[in-house]
């Protein structure tokens, strides 16, 4: 009898799982590539990636060039603050619709506060200007001694540089600006200013006119006189009266306004609007 050949048993392949694992890793890699491509908003590269993946999974060959087509500028998901900075750097007026949610409005105010504080840093160090952020607006408090002479509503030469710097910061922003004039309780009675009401309103109007000469849209501004009735300190001391004699800029959030904007075609023929308040009206903090 012929000697029967001994059959060897086949070894079980314990590494077949590597095939499935390699497929999984490939799909996972493709998924993250797609996610990355979506996060970079570039239509040209997105189309090229889609074409490449479609060709690869279909085991075909590309029929067209796979060179990336640059369409526009690559934009990553940035914050509203970055958008406001780009708008400010371009010296273009900011579109009010670009900051139409409460969070965007607050972010725009925060950025504007930073720009104003940096611009007025020397005056803040000299304690003649203070910049504060309230819950719904920005306050820029300027001492009257920086802007006006005693009993006068004519801007001094020292006032022009600081107002010009503020104008440069606010010119391209759509925020409404209220300019408030305040006095101490020392009575005044002249032909030009029969009382502190007229003096405070005239000082606010002088600042508004200077802003307008520096290119700030007059439709965004209002001049308000509070006389002596909104003090921040006691009028019994010289220091307190000095603090009370001031001009305050109230910069409101984008889109917040107390009046309807005038039509564009009527702006050239209408006078610059400003309101002189004599009723002690004050903005209510939210």
mmCIF file of N, CA, C and O in Angstrom, residues 87 92-99 172 174 254:
data_model
loop_
_atom_site.group_PDB
_atom_site.id
_atom_site.type_symbol
_atom_site.label_atom_id
_atom_site.label_comp_id
_atom_site.label_asym_id
_atom_site.label_seq_id
_atom_site.Cartn_x
_atom_site.Cartn_y
_atom_site.Cartn_z
ATOM 1 N N UNK A 87 -13.657 95.497 10.015
ATOM 2 C CA UNK A 87 -14.431 96.625 9.501
ATOM 3 C C UNK A 87 -13.772 97.942 9.884
ATOM 4 O O UNK A 87 -13.697 98.880 9.097
ATOM 5 N N UNK A 92 -14.211 101.581 6.674
ATOM 6 C CA UNK A 92 -15.518 101.584 6.037
ATOM 7 C C UNK A 92 -16.589 101.628 7.116
ATOM 8 O O UNK A 92 -16.433 101.017 8.170
ATOM 9 N N UNK A 93 -17.702 102.330 6.875
ATOM 10 C CA UNK A 93 -18.781 102.360 7.863
ATOM 11 C C UNK A 93 -19.296 100.963 8.144
ATOM 12 O O UNK A 93 -19.432 100.137 7.249
ATOM 13 N N UNK A 94 -19.573 100.701 9.404
ATOM 14 C CA UNK A 94 -20.064 99.393 9.812
ATOM 15 C C UNK A 94 -21.542 99.268 9.483
ATOM 16 O O UNK A 94 -22.329 100.169 9.720
ATOM 17 N N UNK A 95 -21.915 98.127 8.904
ATOM 18 C CA UNK A 95 -23.311 97.863 8.567
ATOM 19 C C UNK A 95 -24.071 97.555 9.857
ATOM 20 O O UNK A 95 -23.709 96.626 10.570
ATOM 21 N N UNK A 96 -25.146 98.297 10.182
ATOM 22 C CA UNK A 96 -25.892 98.022 11.409
ATOM 23 C C UNK A 96 -26.446 96.617 11.461
ATOM 24 O O UNK A 96 -26.596 96.044 12.536
ATOM 25 N N UNK A 97 -26.741 96.013 10.299
ATOM 26 C CA UNK A 97 -27.305 94.672 10.287
ATOM 27 C C UNK A 97 -26.284 93.624 10.690
ATOM 28 O O UNK A 97 -26.641 92.485 10.979
ATOM 29 N N UNK A 98 -24.984 93.983 10.697
ATOM 30 C CA UNK A 98 -23.959 93.009 11.055
ATOM 31 C C UNK A 98 -23.854 92.811 12.559
ATOM 32 O O UNK A 98 -23.129 91.951 13.016
ATOM 33 N N UNK A 99 -24.536 93.608 13.350
ATOM 34 C CA UNK A 99 -24.522 93.454 14.815
ATOM 35 C C UNK A 99 -25.947 93.619 15.324
ATOM 36 O O UNK A 99 -26.263 94.539 16.049
ATOM 37 N N UNK A 172 -16.881 105.845 11.802
ATOM 38 C CA UNK A 172 -17.338 104.733 10.967
ATOM 39 C C UNK A 172 -18.198 103.726 11.709
ATOM 40 O O UNK A 172 -18.546 102.687 11.149
ATOM 41 N N UNK A 174 -21.861 102.737 13.536
ATOM 42 C CA UNK A 174 -23.247 103.179 13.366
ATOM 43 C C UNK A 174 -23.934 103.549 14.675
ATOM 44 O O UNK A 174 -25.120 103.847 14.682
ATOM 45 N N UNK A 254 -25.511 99.328 18.747
ATOM 46 C CA UNK A 254 -25.920 99.404 17.348
ATOM 47 C C UNK A 254 -27.401 99.058 17.228
ATOM 48 O O UNK A 254 -27.878 98.081 17.787
#
